[in-house]
Amino acid sequence: MASTDTKTTDGSAKDGSALGGIEAGLDALETSVTGRPPFRQTFREKIFPPIVATVVVLAIWQGLISLKIVDDPSRLPSPGAVWAEVEDAWLRGTLLDYIWTSVSRGLFGFLLALIIGTPLGLVVARVKFVRAAIGPILSGLQSLPSVAWVPAAVIWLGLKPEMMYAVILLGAVPSIANGLVSGVDQVPPLFLRAGRTLGATGLRGTWHIVMPAALPGYVAGLKQGWAFSWRSLMAAEIIATAPDLGVGLGQLLEVGRTNSSMATVFLAILLILFVGIAIDLLIFSPLERWVLRSRGLLVKS
């Protein structure tokens, strides 16, 4: 009996040790490395590829001119000519003014669209009658080109900054609302039932259950909403020009067209592209990574 008990004890100990090893292994698989990656890895994975892409684009651009494939500066200016425009705008102190005028308008209009589109999306997603009434309208507005609203906004509000904000709202609110509706539609019903069981109903359920669960779709809607905000603003700035509105990137693009200066046109295009990339990298990419990481879909490396 003693021998049997000893074997049983030893066997249990061995089984417990084996199970402990398995659990430790599973924990190791689930554990992510939270240390900061070395600069060499960051440079290789995140900094070097955009640099290579930029160099390739500049080389092809210069090659088209050097090889006389496009030898008309009025059609395609050289990178040097565009850089000269950058230097000239910088020395005159207008380069940052162009950027700030458009960025401040775009961000303020986007925040207004966020304040309006978020509750609108929740109401549409949660109230069947409202969804049936205005859901198709939101989808139609989202597909409507933003430039179509500019003439109407000018007639309604005149050549004022409010006109540009109205165009931004009409372009961005449907995207934000539809993104939230899509996110709410993908919330598992089990989450809602569990929330009701725990007493999370009404606004509490919306805040603690629905919004966190719908966050991926909501963030996608925010990103698309910013894209529509930026495009709407550029359309408004190109079409509606007045001394009181200042000179943003859209107005700069129109000035280049009016003066038949392709170097100015390219400068405006590159600045518009630069701002769009910068906003995505500084705001929306970190937000998307946070959402994915909070759901265990992205491991820190």
PDB file of C-alpha atoms in Angstrom:
ATOM      1  CA  MET A   1       0.000   0.000   0.000  1.00  0.00           C
ATOM      2  CA  ALA A   2       2.802   2.330   0.910  1.00  0.00           C
ATOM      3  CA  SER A   3       4.450   1.565  -2.401  1.00  0.00           C
ATOM      4  CA  THR A   4       1.170   2.185  -4.195  1.00  0.00           C
ATOM      5  CA  ASP A   5       0.628   5.427  -2.336  1.00  0.00           C
ATOM      6  CA  THR A   6       4.141   6.480  -3.149  1.00  0.00           C
ATOM      7  CA  LYS A   7       3.594   5.751  -6.814  1.00  0.00           C
ATOM      8  CA  THR A   8       0.302   7.592  -6.747  1.00  0.00           C
ATOM      9  CA  THR A   9       1.892  10.562  -5.083  1.00  0.00           C
ATOM     10  CA  ASP A  10       4.815  10.501  -7.478  1.00  0.00           C
ATOM     11  CA  GLY A  11       2.443  10.148 -10.432  1.00  0.00           C
ATOM     12  CA  SER A  12       0.314  13.028  -9.249  1.00  0.00           C
ATOM     13  CA  ALA A  13       3.409  15.125  -8.761  1.00  0.00           C
ATOM     14  CA  LYS A  14       4.626  14.266 -12.224  1.00  0.00           C
ATOM     15  CA  ASP A  15       1.201  15.017 -13.732  1.00  0.00           C
ATOM     16  CA  GLY A  16       1.035  18.288 -11.833  1.00  0.00           C
ATOM     17  CA  SER A  17       4.505  19.177 -13.019  1.00  0.00           C
ATOM     18  CA  ALA A  18       3.572  18.340 -16.597  1.00  0.00           C
ATOM     19  CA  LEU A  19       0.374  20.383 -16.406  1.00  0.00           C
ATOM     20  CA  GLY A  20       2.320  23.257 -14.887  1.00  0.00           C
ATOM     21  CA  GLY A  21       4.789  23.084 -17.740  1.00  0.00           C
ATOM     22  CA  ILE A  22       1.973  23.123 -20.289  1.00  0.00           C
ATOM     23  CA  GLU A  23       0.330  26.101 -18.602  1.00  0.00           C
ATOM     24  CA  ALA A  24       3.649  27.931 -18.477  1.00  0.00           C
ATOM     25  CA  GLY A  25       4.144  27.236 -22.155  1.00  0.00           C
ATOM     26  CA  LEU A  26       0.678  28.558 -23.021  1.00  0.00           C
ATOM     27  CA  ASP A  27       1.300  31.638 -20.904  1.00  0.00           C
ATOM     28  CA  ALA A  28       4.557  32.186 -22.754  1.00  0.00           C
ATOM     29  CA  LEU A  29       2.728  31.983 -26.066  1.00  0.00           C
ATOM     30  CA  GLU A  30       0.198  34.580 -24.937  1.00  0.00           C
ATOM     31  CA  THR A  31       2.749  36.897 -23.381  1.00  0.00           C
ATOM     32  CA  SER A  32       3.813  39.712 -25.657  1.00  0.00           C
ATOM     33  CA  VAL A  33       7.119  41.480 -25.523  1.00  0.00           C
ATOM     34  CA  THR A  34       6.494  44.926 -24.137  1.00  0.00           C
ATOM     35  CA  GLY A  35      10.005  46.265 -24.468  1.00  0.00           C
ATOM     36  CA  ARG A  36      10.730  49.024 -26.910  1.00  0.00           C
ATOM     37  CA  PRO A  37      12.170  47.698 -30.201  1.00  0.00           C
ATOM     38  CA  PRO A  38      15.713  48.788 -31.036  1.00  0.00           C
ATOM     39  CA  PHE A  39      16.196  51.738 -33.347  1.00  0.00           C
ATOM     40  CA  ARG A  40      17.759  49.522 -36.016  1.00  0.00           C
ATOM     41  CA  GLN A  41      14.587  47.439 -36.239  1.00  0.00           C
ATOM     42  CA  THR A  42      12.359  50.537 -36.264  1.00  0.00           C
ATOM     43  CA  PHE A  43      14.470  52.106 -39.005  1.00  0.00           C
ATOM     44  CA  ARG A  44      14.455  48.937 -41.103  1.00  0.00           C
ATOM     45  CA  GLU A  45      10.728  48.267 -40.797  1.00  0.00           C
ATOM     46  CA  LYS A  46       9.144  51.737 -40.637  1.00  0.00           C
ATOM     47  CA  ILE A  47      11.557  54.453 -41.769  1.00  0.00           C
ATOM     48  CA  PHE A  48      13.619  52.898 -44.531  1.00  0.00           C
ATOM     49  CA  PRO A  49      10.745  51.672 -46.801  1.00  0.00           C
ATOM     50  CA  PRO A  50       9.151  55.155 -47.188  1.00  0.00           C
ATOM     51  CA  ILE A  51      12.581  56.636 -47.885  1.00  0.00           C
ATOM     52  CA  VAL A  52      13.180  54.084 -50.625  1.00  0.00           C
ATOM     53  CA  ALA A  53       9.748  54.735 -52.139  1.00  0.00           C
ATOM     54  CA  THR A  54      10.369  58.506 -52.132  1.00  0.00           C
ATOM     55  CA  VAL A  55      13.772  58.123 -53.763  1.00  0.00           C
ATOM     56  CA  VAL A  56      12.331  55.854 -56.459  1.00  0.00           C
ATOM     57  CA  VAL A  57       9.533  58.324 -57.246  1.00  0.00           C
ATOM     58  CA  LEU A  58      11.979  61.238 -57.440  1.00  0.00           C
ATOM     59  CA  ALA A  59      14.341  59.223 -59.650  1.00  0.00           C
ATOM     60  CA  ILE A  60      11.526  58.315 -62.076  1.00  0.00           C
ATOM     61  CA  TRP A  61      10.298  61.923 -62.037  1.00  0.00           C
ATOM     62  CA  GLN A  62      13.741  63.317 -62.812  1.00  0.00           C
ATOM     63  CA  GLY A  63      14.357  60.585 -65.357  1.00  0.00           C
ATOM     64  CA  LEU A  64      11.277  61.594 -67.358  1.00  0.00           C
ATOM     65  CA  ILE A  65      12.750  65.070 -67.695  1.00  0.00           C
ATOM     66  CA  SER A  66      16.430  64.157 -68.142  1.00  0.00           C
ATOM     67  CA  LEU A  67      15.627  61.596 -70.854  1.00  0.00           C
ATOM     68  CA  LYS A  68      13.418  64.156 -72.664  1.00  0.00           C
ATOM     69  CA  ILE A  69      10.379  61.884 -72.323  1.00  0.00           C
ATOM     70  CA  VAL A  70       8.543  64.942 -71.033  1.00  0.00           C
ATOM     71  CA  ASP A  71      10.450  68.045 -72.049  1.00  0.00           C
ATOM     72  CA  ASP A  72       7.738  70.662 -71.543  1.00  0.00           C
ATOM     73  CA  PRO A  73       8.055  72.371 -68.118  1.00  0.00           C
ATOM     74  CA  SER A  74       4.490  73.612 -68.438  1.00  0.00           C
ATOM     75  CA  ARG A  75       3.327  69.993 -68.306  1.00  0.00           C
ATOM     76  CA  LEU A  76       5.790  68.468 -65.845  1.00  0.00           C
ATOM     77  CA  PRO A  77       8.148  70.669 -63.819  1.00  0.00           C
ATOM     78  CA  SER A  78      11.394  69.237 -62.540  1.00  0.00           C
ATOM     79  CA  PRO A  79      11.817  68.347 -58.858  1.00  0.00           C
ATOM     80  CA  GLY A  80      14.257  71.246 -58.657  1.00  0.00           C
ATOM     81  CA  ALA A  81      11.635  73.702 -59.896  1.00  0.00           C
ATOM     82  CA  VAL A  82       9.141  72.480 -57.313  1.00  0.00           C
ATOM     83  CA  TRP A  83      11.782  72.701 -54.602  1.00  0.00           C
ATOM     84  CA  ALA A  84      12.480  76.269 -55.677  1.00  0.00           C
ATOM     85  CA  GLU A  85       8.781  77.021 -55.102  1.00  0.00           C
ATOM     86  CA  VAL A  86       9.078  75.509 -51.620  1.00  0.00           C
ATOM     87  CA  GLU A  87      12.103  77.685 -50.828  1.00  0.00           C
ATOM     88  CA  ASP A  88      10.384  80.787 -52.179  1.00  0.00           C
ATOM     89  CA  ALA A  89       7.245  80.178 -50.089  1.00  0.00           C
ATOM     90  CA  TRP A  90       9.389  79.504 -47.035  1.00  0.00           C
ATOM     91  CA  LEU A  91      11.441  82.679 -47.465  1.00  0.00           C
ATOM     92  CA  ARG A  92       8.269  84.726 -47.943  1.00  0.00           C
ATOM     93  CA  GLY A  93       6.864  83.182 -44.759  1.00  0.00           C
ATOM     94  CA  THR A  94       3.742  81.841 -46.463  1.00  0.00           C
ATOM     95  CA  LEU A  95       4.459  78.104 -46.582  1.00  0.00           C
ATOM     96  CA  LEU A  96       3.348  77.361 -43.011  1.00  0.00           C
ATOM     97  CA  ASP A  97       0.409  79.751 -43.430  1.00  0.00           C
ATOM     98  CA  TYR A  98      -0.873  77.717 -46.397  1.00  0.00           C
ATOM     99  CA  ILE A  99      -0.645  74.508 -44.376  1.00  0.00           C
ATOM    100  CA  TRP A 100      -2.071  75.862 -41.118  1.00  0.00           C
ATOM    101  CA  THR A 101      -5.022  77.568 -42.809  1.00  0.00           C
ATOM    102  CA  SER A 102      -6.200  74.299 -44.335  1.00  0.00           C
ATOM    103  CA  VAL A 103      -5.251  72.010 -41.435  1.00  0.00           C
ATOM    104  CA  SER A 104      -7.016  74.168 -38.837  1.00  0.00           C
ATOM    105  CA  ARG A 105     -10.145  74.285 -40.980  1.00  0.00           C
ATOM    106  CA  GLY A 106     -10.056  70.574 -41.661  1.00  0.00           C
ATOM    107  CA  LEU A 107      -9.521  69.519 -38.039  1.00  0.00           C
ATOM    108  CA  PHE A 108     -12.168  71.891 -36.675  1.00  0.00           C
ATOM    109  CA  GLY A 109     -14.686  70.752 -39.276  1.00  0.00           C
ATOM    110  CA  PHE A 110     -13.852  67.120 -38.542  1.00  0.00           C
ATOM    111  CA  LEU A 111     -14.412  67.647 -34.800  1.00  0.00           C
ATOM    112  CA  LEU A 112     -17.813  69.182 -35.553  1.00  0.00           C
ATOM    113  CA  ALA A 113     -18.625  66.209 -37.777  1.00  0.00           C
ATOM    114  CA  LEU A 114     -17.521  63.864 -34.977  1.00  0.00           C
ATOM    115  CA  ILE A 115     -19.811  65.582 -32.465  1.00  0.00           C
ATOM    116  CA  ILE A 116     -22.780  65.350 -34.848  1.00  0.00           C
ATOM    117  CA  GLY A 117     -22.080  62.009 -36.529  1.00  0.00           C
ATOM    118  CA  THR A 118     -21.503  59.939 -33.373  1.00  0.00           C
ATOM    119  CA  PRO A 119     -24.928  60.403 -31.709  1.00  0.00           C
ATOM    120  CA  LEU A 120     -26.583  60.280 -35.125  1.00  0.00           C
ATOM    121  CA  GLY A 121     -24.963  56.935 -35.853  1.00  0.00           C
ATOM    122  CA  LEU A 122     -26.032  55.533 -32.479  1.00  0.00           C
ATOM    123  CA  VAL A 123     -29.633  56.626 -32.997  1.00  0.00           C
ATOM    124  CA  VAL A 124     -29.728  55.173 -36.510  1.00  0.00           C
ATOM    125  CA  ALA A 125     -28.186  51.909 -35.317  1.00  0.00           C
ATOM    126  CA  ARG A 126     -30.431  51.453 -32.274  1.00  0.00           C
ATOM    127  CA  VAL A 127     -33.816  52.853 -33.383  1.00  0.00           C
ATOM    128  CA  LYS A 128     -35.416  50.838 -36.188  1.00  0.00           C
ATOM    129  CA  PHE A 129     -37.787  53.584 -37.321  1.00  0.00           C
ATOM    130  CA  VAL A 130     -34.989  56.143 -37.611  1.00  0.00           C
ATOM    131  CA  ARG A 131     -32.842  53.635 -39.451  1.00  0.00           C
ATOM    132  CA  ALA A 132     -35.577  52.911 -41.962  1.00  0.00           C
ATOM    133  CA  ALA A 133     -36.231  56.638 -42.392  1.00  0.00           C
ATOM    134  CA  ILE A 134     -32.754  58.136 -42.815  1.00  0.00           C
ATOM    135  CA  GLY A 135     -30.405  55.155 -43.159  1.00  0.00           C
ATOM    136  CA  PRO A 136     -30.660  55.134 -46.985  1.00  0.00           C
ATOM    137  CA  ILE A 137     -30.271  58.919 -47.027  1.00  0.00           C
ATOM    138  CA  LEU A 138     -26.985  58.674 -45.121  1.00  0.00           C
ATOM    139  CA  SER A 139     -25.712  56.058 -47.562  1.00  0.00           C
ATOM    140  CA  GLY A 140     -26.704  58.265 -50.493  1.00  0.00           C
ATOM    141  CA  LEU A 141     -25.032  61.320 -48.978  1.00  0.00           C
ATOM    142  CA  GLN A 142     -21.851  59.317 -48.441  1.00  0.00           C
ATOM    143  CA  SER A 143     -21.660  58.504 -52.140  1.00  0.00           C
ATOM    144  CA  LEU A 144     -22.415  62.085 -53.222  1.00  0.00           C
ATOM    145  CA  PRO A 145     -19.270  63.974 -54.360  1.00  0.00           C
ATOM    146  CA  SER A 146     -18.378  66.705 -51.888  1.00  0.00           C
ATOM    147  CA  VAL A 147     -17.855  69.242 -54.651  1.00  0.00           C
ATOM    148  CA  ALA A 148     -21.593  69.129 -55.367  1.00  0.00           C
ATOM    149  CA  TRP A 149     -22.285  70.902 -52.070  1.00  0.00           C
ATOM    150  CA  VAL A 150     -19.977  73.859 -52.703  1.00  0.00           C
ATOM    151  CA  PRO A 151     -22.308  75.943 -54.951  1.00  0.00           C
ATOM    152  CA  ALA A 152     -25.231  75.410 -52.582  1.00  0.00           C
ATOM    153  CA  ALA A 153     -23.114  76.306 -49.526  1.00  0.00           C
ATOM    154  CA  VAL A 154     -21.878  79.489 -51.225  1.00  0.00           C
ATOM    155  CA  ILE A 155     -25.467  80.548 -51.989  1.00  0.00           C
ATOM    156  CA  TRP A 156     -26.660  79.702 -48.470  1.00  0.00           C
ATOM    157  CA  LEU A 157     -23.790  81.129 -46.426  1.00  0.00           C
ATOM    158  CA  GLY A 158     -21.774  83.307 -48.796  1.00  0.00           C
ATOM    159  CA  LEU A 159     -17.991  83.364 -49.114  1.00  0.00           C
ATOM    160  CA  LYS A 160     -17.331  82.850 -45.420  1.00  0.00           C
ATOM    161  CA  PRO A 161     -15.482  80.205 -43.387  1.00  0.00           C
ATOM    162  CA  GLU A 162     -18.880  78.840 -42.291  1.00  0.00           C
ATOM    163  CA  MET A 163     -19.447  77.810 -45.896  1.00  0.00           C
ATOM    164  CA  MET A 164     -16.397  75.558 -45.814  1.00  0.00           C
ATOM    165  CA  TYR A 165     -17.406  74.006 -42.507  1.00  0.00           C
ATOM    166  CA  ALA A 166     -20.847  73.253 -43.928  1.00  0.00           C
ATOM    167  CA  VAL A 167     -19.264  71.430 -46.875  1.00  0.00           C
ATOM    168  CA  ILE A 168     -17.021  69.471 -44.505  1.00  0.00           C
ATOM    169  CA  LEU A 169     -19.991  68.444 -42.352  1.00  0.00           C
ATOM    170  CA  LEU A 170     -22.048  67.324 -45.316  1.00  0.00           C
ATOM    171  CA  GLY A 171     -19.131  65.208 -46.519  1.00  0.00           C
ATOM    172  CA  ALA A 172     -17.915  63.741 -43.218  1.00  0.00           C
ATOM    173  CA  VAL A 173     -20.993  63.219 -41.013  1.00  0.00           C
ATOM    174  CA  PRO A 174     -22.494  60.414 -43.182  1.00  0.00           C
ATOM    175  CA  SER A 175     -19.186  58.500 -43.166  1.00  0.00           C
ATOM    176  CA  ILE A 176     -18.792  58.732 -39.391  1.00  0.00           C
ATOM    177  CA  ALA A 177     -22.428  57.779 -38.767  1.00  0.00           C
ATOM    178  CA  ASN A 178     -22.352  54.860 -41.204  1.00  0.00           C
ATOM    179  CA  GLY A 179     -19.092  53.602 -39.720  1.00  0.00           C
ATOM    180  CA  LEU A 180     -20.633  53.532 -36.262  1.00  0.00           C
ATOM    181  CA  VAL A 181     -23.781  51.847 -37.582  1.00  0.00           C
ATOM    182  CA  SER A 182     -21.624  49.162 -39.192  1.00  0.00           C
ATOM    183  CA  GLY A 183     -19.707  48.686 -35.953  1.00  0.00           C
ATOM    184  CA  VAL A 184     -22.905  48.374 -33.879  1.00  0.00           C
ATOM    185  CA  ASP A 185     -24.325  45.850 -36.347  1.00  0.00           C
ATOM    186  CA  GLN A 186     -21.287  43.637 -35.742  1.00  0.00           C
ATOM    187  CA  VAL A 187     -21.651  43.590 -31.946  1.00  0.00           C
ATOM    188  CA  PRO A 188     -22.451  39.982 -30.883  1.00  0.00           C
ATOM    189  CA  PRO A 189     -25.953  39.713 -29.356  1.00  0.00           C
ATOM    190  CA  LEU A 190     -24.391  37.785 -26.471  1.00  0.00           C
ATOM    191  CA  PHE A 191     -22.603  40.966 -25.371  1.00  0.00           C
ATOM    192  CA  LEU A 192     -25.893  42.862 -25.249  1.00  0.00           C
ATOM    193  CA  ARG A 193     -27.646  40.106 -23.298  1.00  0.00           C
ATOM    194  CA  ALA A 194     -24.762  39.899 -20.840  1.00  0.00           C
ATOM    195  CA  GLY A 195     -24.858  43.663 -20.400  1.00  0.00           C
ATOM    196  CA  ARG A 196     -28.580  43.650 -19.686  1.00  0.00           C
ATOM    197  CA  THR A 197     -28.082  40.850 -17.169  1.00  0.00           C
ATOM    198  CA  LEU A 198     -25.504  42.963 -15.345  1.00  0.00           C
ATOM    199  CA  GLY A 199     -27.762  46.000 -15.404  1.00  0.00           C
ATOM    200  CA  ALA A 200     -26.062  47.852 -18.254  1.00  0.00           C
ATOM    201  CA  THR A 201     -29.120  49.189 -20.062  1.00  0.00           C
ATOM    202  CA  GLY A 202     -29.952  52.463 -21.748  1.00  0.00           C
ATOM    203  CA  LEU A 203     -27.093  54.956 -21.809  1.00  0.00           C
ATOM    204  CA  ARG A 204     -24.981  52.785 -19.522  1.00  0.00           C
ATOM    205  CA  GLY A 205     -25.299  49.860 -21.911  1.00  0.00           C
ATOM    206  CA  THR A 206     -24.462  52.086 -24.845  1.00  0.00           C
ATOM    207  CA  TRP A 207     -21.373  53.509 -23.149  1.00  0.00           C
ATOM    208  CA  HIS A 208     -20.023  50.331 -21.506  1.00  0.00           C
ATOM    209  CA  ILE A 209     -21.144  47.629 -23.955  1.00  0.00           C
ATOM    210  CA  VAL A 210     -22.117  48.927 -27.393  1.00  0.00           C
ATOM    211  CA  MET A 211     -19.431  51.576 -27.969  1.00  0.00           C
ATOM    212  CA  PRO A 212     -16.426  49.453 -26.881  1.00  0.00           C
ATOM    213  CA  ALA A 213     -17.653  46.485 -28.922  1.00  0.00           C
ATOM    214  CA  ALA A 214     -18.325  48.671 -31.979  1.00  0.00           C
ATOM    215  CA  LEU A 215     -14.970  50.460 -31.728  1.00  0.00           C
ATOM    216  CA  PRO A 216     -13.269  48.827 -34.774  1.00  0.00           C
ATOM    217  CA  GLY A 217     -16.061  49.874 -37.135  1.00  0.00           C
ATOM    218  CA  TYR A 218     -16.274  53.273 -35.490  1.00  0.00           C
ATOM    219  CA  VAL A 219     -12.554  53.923 -35.929  1.00  0.00           C
ATOM    220  CA  ALA A 220     -12.807  52.889 -39.583  1.00  0.00           C
ATOM    221  CA  GLY A 221     -15.658  55.378 -39.964  1.00  0.00           C
ATOM    222  CA  LEU A 222     -13.585  58.099 -38.310  1.00  0.00           C
ATOM    223  CA  LYS A 223     -10.707  57.484 -40.679  1.00  0.00           C
ATOM    224  CA  GLN A 224     -13.001  57.614 -43.680  1.00  0.00           C
ATOM    225  CA  GLY A 225     -14.701  60.671 -42.220  1.00  0.00           C
ATOM    226  CA  TRP A 226     -11.383  62.503 -42.033  1.00  0.00           C
ATOM    227  CA  ALA A 227     -10.652  61.588 -45.652  1.00  0.00           C
ATOM    228  CA  PHE A 228     -14.016  63.038 -46.676  1.00  0.00           C
ATOM    229  CA  SER A 229     -13.393  66.127 -44.536  1.00  0.00           C
ATOM    230  CA  TRP A 230     -10.064  66.782 -46.212  1.00  0.00           C
ATOM    231  CA  ARG A 231     -11.414  66.194 -49.718  1.00  0.00           C
ATOM    232  CA  SER A 232     -14.466  68.362 -49.049  1.00  0.00           C
ATOM    233  CA  LEU A 233     -12.287  71.185 -47.768  1.00  0.00           C
ATOM    234  CA  MET A 234      -9.996  71.048 -50.785  1.00  0.00           C
ATOM    235  CA  ALA A 235     -13.000  71.181 -53.129  1.00  0.00           C
ATOM    236  CA  ALA A 236     -14.410  74.179 -51.244  1.00  0.00           C
ATOM    237  CA  GLU A 237     -11.069  76.012 -51.238  1.00  0.00           C
ATOM    238  CA  ILE A 238     -10.536  75.459 -54.953  1.00  0.00           C
ATOM    239  CA  ILE A 239     -13.976  76.696 -55.993  1.00  0.00           C
ATOM    240  CA  ALA A 240     -14.662  79.418 -53.401  1.00  0.00           C
ATOM    241  CA  THR A 241     -11.899  82.015 -53.218  1.00  0.00           C
ATOM    242  CA  ALA A 242     -12.115  85.382 -51.496  1.00  0.00           C
ATOM    243  CA  PRO A 243      -9.663  87.684 -49.690  1.00  0.00           C
ATOM    244  CA  ASP A 244     -11.449  87.135 -46.364  1.00  0.00           C
ATOM    245  CA  LEU A 245     -11.007  83.362 -46.610  1.00  0.00           C
ATOM    246  CA  GLY A 246      -7.226  83.482 -46.643  1.00  0.00           C
ATOM    247  CA  VAL A 247      -5.071  81.208 -48.767  1.00  0.00           C
ATOM    248  CA  GLY A 248      -5.137  77.521 -47.969  1.00  0.00           C
ATOM    249  CA  LEU A 249      -3.756  74.629 -49.972  1.00  0.00           C
ATOM    250  CA  GLY A 250      -6.823  74.478 -52.201  1.00  0.00           C
ATOM    251  CA  GLN A 251      -6.544  78.190 -52.993  1.00  0.00           C
ATOM    252  CA  LEU A 252      -2.833  77.704 -53.676  1.00  0.00           C
ATOM    253  CA  LEU A 253      -3.698  74.978 -56.168  1.00  0.00           C
ATOM    254  CA  GLU A 254      -6.163  77.289 -57.906  1.00  0.00           C
ATOM    255  CA  VAL A 255      -3.591  80.122 -57.981  1.00  0.00           C
ATOM    256  CA  GLY A 256      -1.155  77.800 -59.729  1.00  0.00           C
ATOM    257  CA  ARG A 257      -3.793  76.879 -62.314  1.00  0.00           C
ATOM    258  CA  THR A 258      -4.740  80.520 -62.883  1.00  0.00           C
ATOM    259  CA  ASN A 259      -1.101  81.520 -63.368  1.00  0.00           C
ATOM    260  CA  SER A 260      -0.336  78.418 -65.473  1.00  0.00           C
ATOM    261  CA  SER A 261       2.453  77.563 -63.018  1.00  0.00           C
ATOM    262  CA  MET A 262       2.819  73.801 -62.850  1.00  0.00           C
ATOM    263  CA  ALA A 263       5.505  74.172 -60.189  1.00  0.00           C
ATOM    264  CA  THR A 264       2.959  75.862 -57.904  1.00  0.00           C
ATOM    265  CA  VAL A 265       0.350  73.238 -58.783  1.00  0.00           C
ATOM    266  CA  PHE A 266       2.753  70.432 -57.899  1.00  0.00           C
ATOM    267  CA  LEU A 267       3.727  72.215 -54.684  1.00  0.00           C
ATOM    268  CA  ALA A 268       0.070  72.389 -53.631  1.00  0.00           C
ATOM    269  CA  ILE A 269      -0.534  68.736 -54.576  1.00  0.00           C
ATOM    270  CA  LEU A 270       2.504  67.555 -52.608  1.00  0.00           C
ATOM    271  CA  LEU A 271       1.526  69.611 -49.557  1.00  0.00           C
ATOM    272  CA  ILE A 272      -2.027  68.225 -49.656  1.00  0.00           C
ATOM    273  CA  LEU A 273      -0.594  64.710 -49.893  1.00  0.00           C
ATOM    274  CA  PHE A 274       1.898  65.411 -47.097  1.00  0.00           C
ATOM    275  CA  VAL A 275      -0.811  66.635 -44.708  1.00  0.00           C
ATOM    276  CA  GLY A 276      -3.021  63.630 -45.449  1.00  0.00           C
ATOM    277  CA  ILE A 277      -0.173  61.201 -44.751  1.00  0.00           C
ATOM    278  CA  ALA A 278       0.915  63.078 -41.609  1.00  0.00           C
ATOM    279  CA  ILE A 279      -2.581  63.076 -40.084  1.00  0.00           C
ATOM    280  CA  ASP A 280      -2.940  59.362 -40.789  1.00  0.00           C
ATOM    281  CA  LEU A 281       0.438  58.520 -39.233  1.00  0.00           C
ATOM    282  CA  LEU A 282       0.072  60.784 -36.208  1.00  0.00           C
ATOM    283  CA  ILE A 283      -3.584  60.165 -35.308  1.00  0.00           C
ATOM    284  CA  PHE A 284      -5.348  57.297 -37.024  1.00  0.00           C
ATOM    285  CA  SER A 285      -2.577  54.695 -37.296  1.00  0.00           C
ATOM    286  CA  PRO A 286      -1.823  54.816 -33.526  1.00  0.00           C
ATOM    287  CA  LEU A 287      -5.568  54.718 -32.816  1.00  0.00           C
ATOM    288  CA  GLU A 288      -6.026  51.647 -35.017  1.00  0.00           C
ATOM    289  CA  ARG A 289      -3.031  49.924 -33.402  1.00  0.00           C
ATOM    290  CA  TRP A 290      -4.451  50.633 -29.941  1.00  0.00           C
ATOM    291  CA  VAL A 291      -7.818  49.143 -30.887  1.00  0.00           C
ATOM    292  CA  LEU A 292      -6.217  46.023 -32.374  1.00  0.00           C
ATOM    293  CA  ARG A 293      -3.840  45.623 -29.444  1.00  0.00           C
ATOM    294  CA  SER A 294      -6.669  45.979 -26.916  1.00  0.00           C
ATOM    295  CA  ARG A 295      -8.363  43.017 -28.618  1.00  0.00           C
ATOM    296  CA  GLY A 296      -5.256  40.880 -28.760  1.00  0.00           C
ATOM    297  CA  LEU A 297      -5.057  41.180 -32.549  1.00  0.00           C
ATOM    298  CA  LEU A 298      -1.724  43.001 -32.562  1.00  0.00           C
ATOM    299  CA  VAL A 299       1.269  41.906 -30.542  1.00  0.00           C
ATOM    300  CA  LYS A 300       3.867  44.416 -29.436  1.00  0.00           C
ATOM    301  CA  SER A 301       7.245  43.686 -30.883  1.00  0.00           C
TER     302      SER A 301
END
